CSV table of C-alpha atoms in Angstrom, one decimal:
chain,number,residue,atom,x,y,z
S,1108,MET,CA,26.6,50.6,49.6
S,1109,SER,CA,25.3,47.2,50.8
S,1110,LYS,CA,24.6,44.4,48.4
S,1111,ALA,CA,21.1,44.1,47.1
S,1112,GLN,CA,19.1,41.1,48.6
S,1113,TYR,CA,16.7,39.7,46.2
S,1114,GLU,CA,13.6,38.0,47.4
S,1115,GLY,CA,13.5,34.3,46.8
S,1116,TYR,CA,17.3,34.3,46.7
S,1117,THR,CA,18.4,35.4,50.1
S,1118,ASP,CA,18.5,34.4,53.7
S,1119,GLN,CA,18.5,37.9,54.8
S,1120,ALA,CA,16.0,40.7,54.7
S,1121,ALA,CA,15.3,41.3,50.9
S,1122,THR,CA,15.8,44.7,49.6
S,1123,LYS,CA,14.5,43.9,46.2
S,1124,LEU,CA,11.1,42.4,46.3
S,1125,VAL,CA,9.5,40.3,43.2
S,1126,ARG,CA,7.5,42.8,41.2
S,1127,GLU,CA,5.6,40.0,39.5
S,1128,LYS,CA,5.8,36.6,38.1
S,1129,PHE,CA,6.1,36.2,34.2
S,1130,GLY,CA,5.4,32.7,33.8
S,1131,ASP,CA,7.8,30.9,36.1
S,1132,THR,CA,10.2,33.9,36.1
S,1133,ASN,CA,10.6,36.2,39.2
S,1134,VAL,CA,10.7,39.9,37.8
S,1135,TYR,CA,12.5,42.6,39.8
S,1136,ALA,CA,12.7,46.3,39.1
S,1137,GLN,CA,15.7,48.3,39.6
S,1138,ASN,CA,16.8,51.9,38.8
S,1139,ALA,CA,20.1,52.1,36.8
S,1140,LYS,CA,22.7,54.6,37.6
S,1141,SER,CA,24.0,54.2,34.0
S,1142,ILE,CA,22.8,52.3,31.0
S,1143,LEU,CA,25.7,52.7,28.6
S,1144,THR,CA,28.7,50.6,29.7
S,1145,LYS,CA,32.1,51.1,28.0
S,1146,ALA,CA,32.7,48.2,25.7
S,1147,SER,CA,35.9,46.1,26.2
S,1148,GLY,CA,37.3,42.6,25.6
S,1149,PHE,CA,35.4,40.6,23.0
S,1150,ILE,CA,33.4,43.7,21.8
S,1151,ALA,CA,36.0,46.4,22.3
S,1152,ALA,CA,35.3,47.7,18.7
S,1153,TYR,CA,32.3,49.4,20.1
S,1154,ASP,CA,32.0,52.5,22.3
S,1155,PHE,CA,29.3,51.1,24.6
S,1156,THR,CA,27.2,48.1,25.3
S,1157,ILE,CA,23.6,48.5,26.4
S,1158,ASN,CA,21.5,46.0,28.4
S,1159,PRO,CA,18.0,46.8,29.4
S,1160,TYR,CA,17.6,43.7,31.3
S,1161,ARG,CA,19.9,41.8,33.8
S,1162,GLY,CA,19.3,38.1,33.6
S,1163,CYS,CA,17.4,36.3,30.7
S,1164,GLN,CA,14.3,34.2,30.5
S,1165,TYR,CA,15.8,32.0,27.8
S,1166,GLY,CA,18.3,30.5,30.4
S,1167,CYS,CA,20.3,28.8,27.7
S,1168,SER,CA,22.6,26.0,29.2
S,1169,TYR,CA,25.7,27.2,27.7
S,1170,CYS,CA,25.2,31.0,28.4
S,1171,TYR,CA,28.2,32.8,29.8
S,1172,ALA,CA,26.2,35.6,31.2
S,1173,ALA,CA,25.1,33.5,33.9
S,1174,ALA,CA,28.5,34.1,35.5
S,1175,PHE,CA,27.4,37.7,36.2
S,1176,SER,CA,24.4,36.9,38.4
S,1177,PRO,CA,24.1,38.9,41.6
S,1178,ASN,CA,24.9,35.6,43.7
S,1179,ASN,CA,25.4,32.0,43.4
S,1180,LYS,CA,21.7,31.0,44.0
S,1181,MET,CA,20.6,33.1,41.2
S,1182,ARG,CA,23.6,31.9,38.9
S,1183,HIS,CA,22.4,28.2,39.4
S,1184,ASP,CA,18.7,29.4,38.8
S,1185,TRP,CA,19.6,31.1,35.5
S,1186,GLY,CA,16.6,31.6,33.3
S,1187,LYS,CA,14.1,31.9,36.2
S,1188,TRP,CA,14.7,35.5,37.1
S,1189,VAL,CA,15.0,38.9,35.4
S,1190,ILE,CA,15.8,42.4,36.6
S,1191,PHE,CA,14.6,45.2,34.4
S,1192,LYS,CA,16.1,48.6,34.5
S,1193,GLU,CA,13.1,50.8,35.1
S,1194,ASN,CA,14.5,54.2,34.4
S,1195,SER,CA,16.6,53.0,31.3
S,1196,ALA,CA,15.1,55.2,28.7
S,1197,ASP,CA,15.6,58.4,30.8
S,1198,ILE,CA,19.2,57.5,31.6
S,1199,LEU,CA,20.0,56.8,27.9
S,1200,GLU,CA,18.7,60.1,26.9
S,1201,LYS,CA,21.0,61.9,29.3
S,1202,GLU,CA,24.1,59.8,28.5
S,1203,LEU,CA,23.6,60.3,24.7
S,1204,GLU,CA,23.1,64.1,25.2
S,1205,ASN,CA,26.4,64.0,27.1
S,1206,TRP,CA,28.1,62.0,24.4
S,1207,TYR,CA,27.1,64.5,21.7
S,1208,ARG,CA,28.1,67.5,23.8
S,1209,LYS,CA,31.7,66.0,23.8
S,1210,ASN,CA,31.6,64.3,20.4
S,1211,PRO,CA,29.3,66.6,18.3
S,1212,HIS,CA,30.3,65.0,14.9
S,1213,LEU,CA,30.8,61.4,16.0
S,1214,SER,CA,28.1,58.8,16.1
S,1215,PRO,CA,28.6,56.3,19.0
S,1216,LYS,CA,29.0,52.5,18.3
S,1217,ILE,CA,26.6,50.6,20.6
S,1218,TYR,CA,26.2,46.8,20.9
S,1219,MET,CA,22.9,45.7,22.3
S,1220,SER,CA,22.9,43.4,24.3
S,1221,SER,CA,26.0,41.6,25.8
S,1222,VAL,CA,24.6,39.7,28.7
S,1223,THR,CA,21.0,39.5,28.1
S,1224,ASP,CA,18.4,39.1,25.2
S,1225,PRO,CA,16.9,42.5,24.6
S,1226,TYR,CA,13.9,40.8,23.1
S,1227,GLN,CA,13.3,38.1,25.8
S,1228,PRO,CA,9.6,37.5,26.5
S,1229,LEU,CA,9.2,40.0,29.0
S,1230,GLU,CA,9.9,42.7,26.4
S,1231,SER,CA,6.6,42.0,24.9
S,1232,LYS,CA,5.0,43.5,27.8
S,1233,LEU,CA,7.6,46.1,29.4
S,1234,GLN,CA,8.8,47.3,25.8
S,1235,LEU,CA,12.0,48.7,27.4
S,1236,THR,CA,14.1,47.9,24.2
S,1237,ARG,CA,11.5,49.5,22.1
S,1238,ARG,CA,11.7,52.8,24.1
S,1239,LEU,CA,15.6,52.6,24.0
S,1240,LEU,CA,15.3,52.4,20.2
S,1241,GLU,CA,13.1,55.4,20.2
S,1242,VAL,CA,15.6,57.5,22.2
S,1243,MET,CA,18.6,56.4,20.1
S,1244,LEU,CA,17.0,57.3,16.7
S,1245,PRO,CA,17.8,61.1,16.7
S,1246,TYR,CA,21.4,60.4,17.9
S,1247,ARG,CA,22.2,58.1,14.6
S,1248,PRO,CA,24.2,55.6,16.4
S,1249,VAL,CA,26.0,52.6,14.7
S,1250,LEU,CA,24.1,49.9,16.2
S,1251,VAL,CA,24.3,46.1,16.5
S,1252,ILE,CA,21.5,44.2,18.0
S,1253,GLN,CA,22.2,40.5,19.3
S,1254,THR,CA,18.9,38.4,19.9
S,1255,ARG,CA,17.5,35.0,19.4
S,1256,SER,CA,13.8,36.3,19.4
S,1257,PRO,CA,11.2,36.7,16.9
S,1258,ILE,CA,9.7,39.6,19.0
S,1259,ILE,CA,12.4,41.9,17.4
S,1260,THR,CA,10.0,42.1,14.2
S,1261,ARG,CA,7.6,44.1,16.3
S,1262,ASP,CA,10.0,47.0,16.2
S,1263,ILE,CA,10.5,47.0,12.2
S,1264,ASP,CA,8.9,50.5,12.1
S,1265,TYR,CA,11.9,51.7,14.1
S,1266,LEU,CA,14.5,49.3,12.8
S,1267,GLN,CA,14.2,50.7,9.3
S,1268,ARG,CA,14.9,54.2,10.5
S,1269,PHE,CA,18.4,53.3,11.7
S,1270,GLN,CA,20.9,54.0,8.8
S,1271,HIS,CA,23.8,51.9,10.4
S,1272,LEU,CA,22.1,48.8,11.9
S,1273,ARG,CA,23.3,45.2,11.9
S,1274,ILE,CA,21.0,42.5,13.5
S,1275,ASN,CA,22.6,39.3,14.8
S,1276,MET,CA,20.2,36.4,15.1
S,1277,SER,CA,21.5,33.7,17.2
S,1278,ILE,CA,21.0,30.1,15.8
S,1279,PRO,CA,23.5,27.8,17.1
S,1280,SER,CA,21.9,24.7,15.6
S,1281,GLY,CA,19.9,23.7,12.6
S,1282,SER,CA,18.3,20.8,14.4
S,1283,GLU,CA,15.3,21.2,16.8
S,1284,VAL,CA,16.2,18.2,19.0
S,1285,VAL,CA,19.6,19.9,19.7
S,1286,ARG,CA,18.0,23.2,20.4
S,1287,LYS,CA,15.7,21.6,22.8
S,1288,ASP,CA,18.6,19.9,24.6
S,1289,PHE,CA,20.8,23.1,24.9
S,1290,GLU,CA,18.3,25.9,25.0
S,1291,PRO,CA,14.7,24.5,25.7
S,1292,ARG,CA,13.1,27.8,26.7
S,1293,SER,CA,14.2,29.5,23.7
S,1294,PRO,CA,12.3,30.2,20.3
S,1295,SER,CA,12.3,27.6,17.7
S,1296,ILE,CA,14.7,27.7,14.7
S,1297,LYS,CA,12.1,28.1,12.3
S,1298,ALA,CA,10.7,31.3,14.2
S,1299,ARG,CA,14.1,32.8,14.1
S,1300,PHE,CA,14.6,32.3,10.4
S,1301,ASN,CA,10.9,33.6,9.8
S,1302,ALA,CA,11.8,36.7,11.7
S,1303,ILE,CA,15.0,37.2,9.6
S,1304,TYR,CA,12.9,36.7,6.4
S,1305,LYS,CA,10.3,39.2,7.8
S,1306,ILE,CA,12.9,42.0,8.4
S,1307,LYS,CA,14.6,41.6,5.1
S,1308,HIS,CA,11.3,41.6,2.9
S,1309,SER,CA,9.2,43.9,5.0
S,1310,ILE,CA,11.5,46.9,4.4
S,1311,ASP,CA,10.9,49.0,1.2
S,1312,SER,CA,14.6,50.0,0.5
S,1313,LEU,CA,13.2,53.3,-1.1
S,1314,LYS,CA,11.4,54.3,2.1
S,1315,GLY,CA,13.8,53.0,4.8
S,1316,PHE,CA,17.0,51.3,5.5
S,1317,VAL,CA,17.3,47.5,5.2
S,1318,PRO,CA,19.7,46.4,8.1
S,1319,LYS,CA,22.8,44.2,7.6
S,1320,LEU,CA,21.9,40.6,8.8
S,1321,SER,CA,24.0,38.1,10.5
S,1322,VAL,CA,23.3,34.7,11.7
S,1323,THR,CA,25.6,34.0,14.7
S,1324,ILE,CA,26.2,30.1,15.2
S,1325,THR,CA,27.6,30.8,18.5
S,1326,PRO,CA,28.5,28.6,20.2
S,1327,LEU,CA,28.4,26.1,17.4
S,1328,LEU,CA,26.3,23.2,18.3
S,1329,PRO,CA,25.7,20.0,16.4
S,1330,THR,CA,23.4,19.8,13.6
S,1331,LEU,CA,22.1,16.3,12.7
S,1332,PRO,CA,23.4,15.2,9.2
S,1333,THR,CA,19.6,14.9,8.1
S,1334,ASP,CA,19.0,18.7,8.8
S,1335,GLU,CA,22.6,20.0,7.7
S,1336,SER,CA,22.0,20.6,4.1
S,1337,ASP,CA,18.7,22.5,4.7
S,1338,PHE,CA,20.2,24.5,7.6
S,1339,ILE,CA,23.1,25.8,5.4
S,1340,GLN,CA,20.7,26.6,2.5
S,1341,LYS,CA,18.6,28.7,4.9
S,1342,LEU,CA,21.8,30.7,6.2
S,1343,ALA,CA,21.8,32.2,2.7
S,1344,ILE,CA,19.3,34.8,3.8
S,1345,ALA,CA,22.0,36.6,5.7
S,1346,ASP,CA,25.1,38.5,4.6
S,1347,ARG,CA,27.2,37.2,7.2
S,1348,VAL,CA,27.5,33.9,9.1
S,1349,VAL,CA,29.5,33.7,12.4
S,1350,ILE,CA,30.9,30.6,14.1
S,1351,GLN,CA,32.6,30.2,17.4
S,1352,ASP,CA,33.2,27.5,19.8
S,1353,PHE,CA,32.3,27.1,23.3
S,1354,HIS,CA,33.8,29.7,25.8
S,1355,PRO,CA,36.7,28.0,27.8
S,1356,SER,CA,35.4,26.4,31.0
S,1357,ASP,CA,36.2,28.3,34.2
S,1358,GLN,CA,34.8,27.5,37.7
S,1359,ARG,CA,35.4,31.1,39.0
S,1360,SER,CA,32.5,33.6,39.3
S,1361,LEU,CA,32.3,36.7,37.3
S,1362,VAL,CA,34.1,35.1,34.4
S,1363,ALA,CA,32.5,34.3,31.1
S,1364,SER,CA,32.7,30.6,30.6
S,1365,THR,CA,30.7,27.5,29.7
S,1366,ARG,CA,28.4,26.2,32.3
S,1367,GLN,CA,28.5,22.8,33.7
S,1368,GLU,CA,24.9,22.3,32.3
S,1369,ALA,CA,26.1,22.7,28.8
S,1370,LYS,CA,29.1,20.4,29.2
S,1371,GLU,CA,27.1,17.6,30.6
S,1372,ILE,CA,24.8,18.1,27.4
S,1373,LYS,CA,27.8,17.9,25.1
S,1374,ASN,CA,28.4,14.3,26.2
S,1375,LYS,CA,25.3,13.3,24.6
S,1376,TYR,CA,26.8,14.6,21.2
S,1377,ALA,CA,30.2,13.1,21.5
S,1378,TRP,CA,29.7,11.6,18.0
S,1379,TRP,CA,29.7,15.0,16.6
S,1380,TYR,CA,32.4,16.7,18.9
S,1381,ASP,CA,34.9,13.7,18.5
S,1382,SER,CA,34.1,12.7,14.8
S,1383,LYS,CA,36.5,13.4,12.0
S,1384,HIS,CA,33.5,13.9,9.7
S,1385,PHE,CA,31.6,16.4,11.9
S,1386,GLY,CA,32.6,19.1,14.2
S,1387,TYR,CA,33.8,22.7,14.0
S,1388,LEU,CA,36.3,22.6,11.1
S,1389,GLN,CA,34.3,20.4,9.0
S,1390,PHE,CA,31.1,22.7,9.4
S,1391,LYS,CA,33.2,25.7,8.6
S,1392,GLU,CA,34.4,24.1,5.3
S,1393,LYS,CA,30.9,23.4,4.4
S,1394,LEU,CA,29.7,26.9,5.1
S,1395,VAL,CA,32.6,28.4,2.8
S,1396,SER,CA,32.0,26.0,0.0
S,1397,GLN,CA,28.2,26.2,0.1
S,1398,LEU,CA,27.7,29.8,0.8
S,1399,PRO,CA,29.8,31.7,-1.9
S,1400,GLY,CA,29.5,35.4,-1.5
S,1401,ILE,CA,28.6,35.4,2.1
S,1402,GLU,CA,30.9,36.5,4.8
S,1403,ILE,CA,31.9,33.5,7.0
S,1404,LYS,CA,33.8,34.9,10.1
S,1405,GLU,CA,34.9,33.5,13.3
S,1406,GLY,CA,34.6,34.6,16.9
S,1407,LYS,CA,35.5,38.3,17.8
S,1408,ALA,CA,35.9,39.3,14.0
S,1409,GLY,CA,32.3,38.2,13.3
S,1410,PHE,CA,30.7,40.7,15.8
S,1411,THR,CA,31.8,43.9,14.3
S,1412,TYR,CA,29.3,46.0,12.5
S,1413,GLU,CA,31.1,46.3,9.3
């Protein structure tokens, strides 16, 4: 099968046309042959990953998923294009039916999402993720949702019906100035914490299931000394805090690695990365000492459901 050619990113005849513009993002539609992908590597503890979108409007400078772009032009324009899997709900229904025919007494472990944000801005219009949640509910999966978006609160009515759910909210820094440098297209830190508070306090434990809540500080970005105490205090809303350093750099395509954009921004914060008084180990020690009773996990170990 010939490789898809995306309008705006090819010198050949385009086979995938821009369906619409969402802000400054080119949006393409595509039918998926499969929506459940066998989990491996970093999230091998799961049976499947599920990604309703390819590409991500947040376009974070450090995002390893840019390596999996359809071509180099799209890799360099990370954040300005999204491909949505138009038939994802129908495909998921078939795949889960097949799973339960083979595993009638075993709930699948699903990680959503590994290479996109399931609640990026386009989700507010398309509602693909919401439809996938609706499909999954009768199958009672063990589900982990990874996002940095307050849009997730829209789906509290579904989320509270999952008995085994963990929500990982990505908040890599406690300083807005740092966030704006590394991920200027993403929601504010305040909006993300507000989303966690709303999820935790809007669900009546007598009428629904309160999900497990993690804050994933991944990759760990600098937090200014003036913001650090407040940031750590706010992390107490979660039952788990996960920290992780940047992915190793690798110039090959199709390899999860830290992008050049992020490495250049890191130079601005050399005072944090190179200092004996700041940095990864020092921040970890502060989390452990100031958040008693909360799980502090590193890297792969922090992304399990348990």
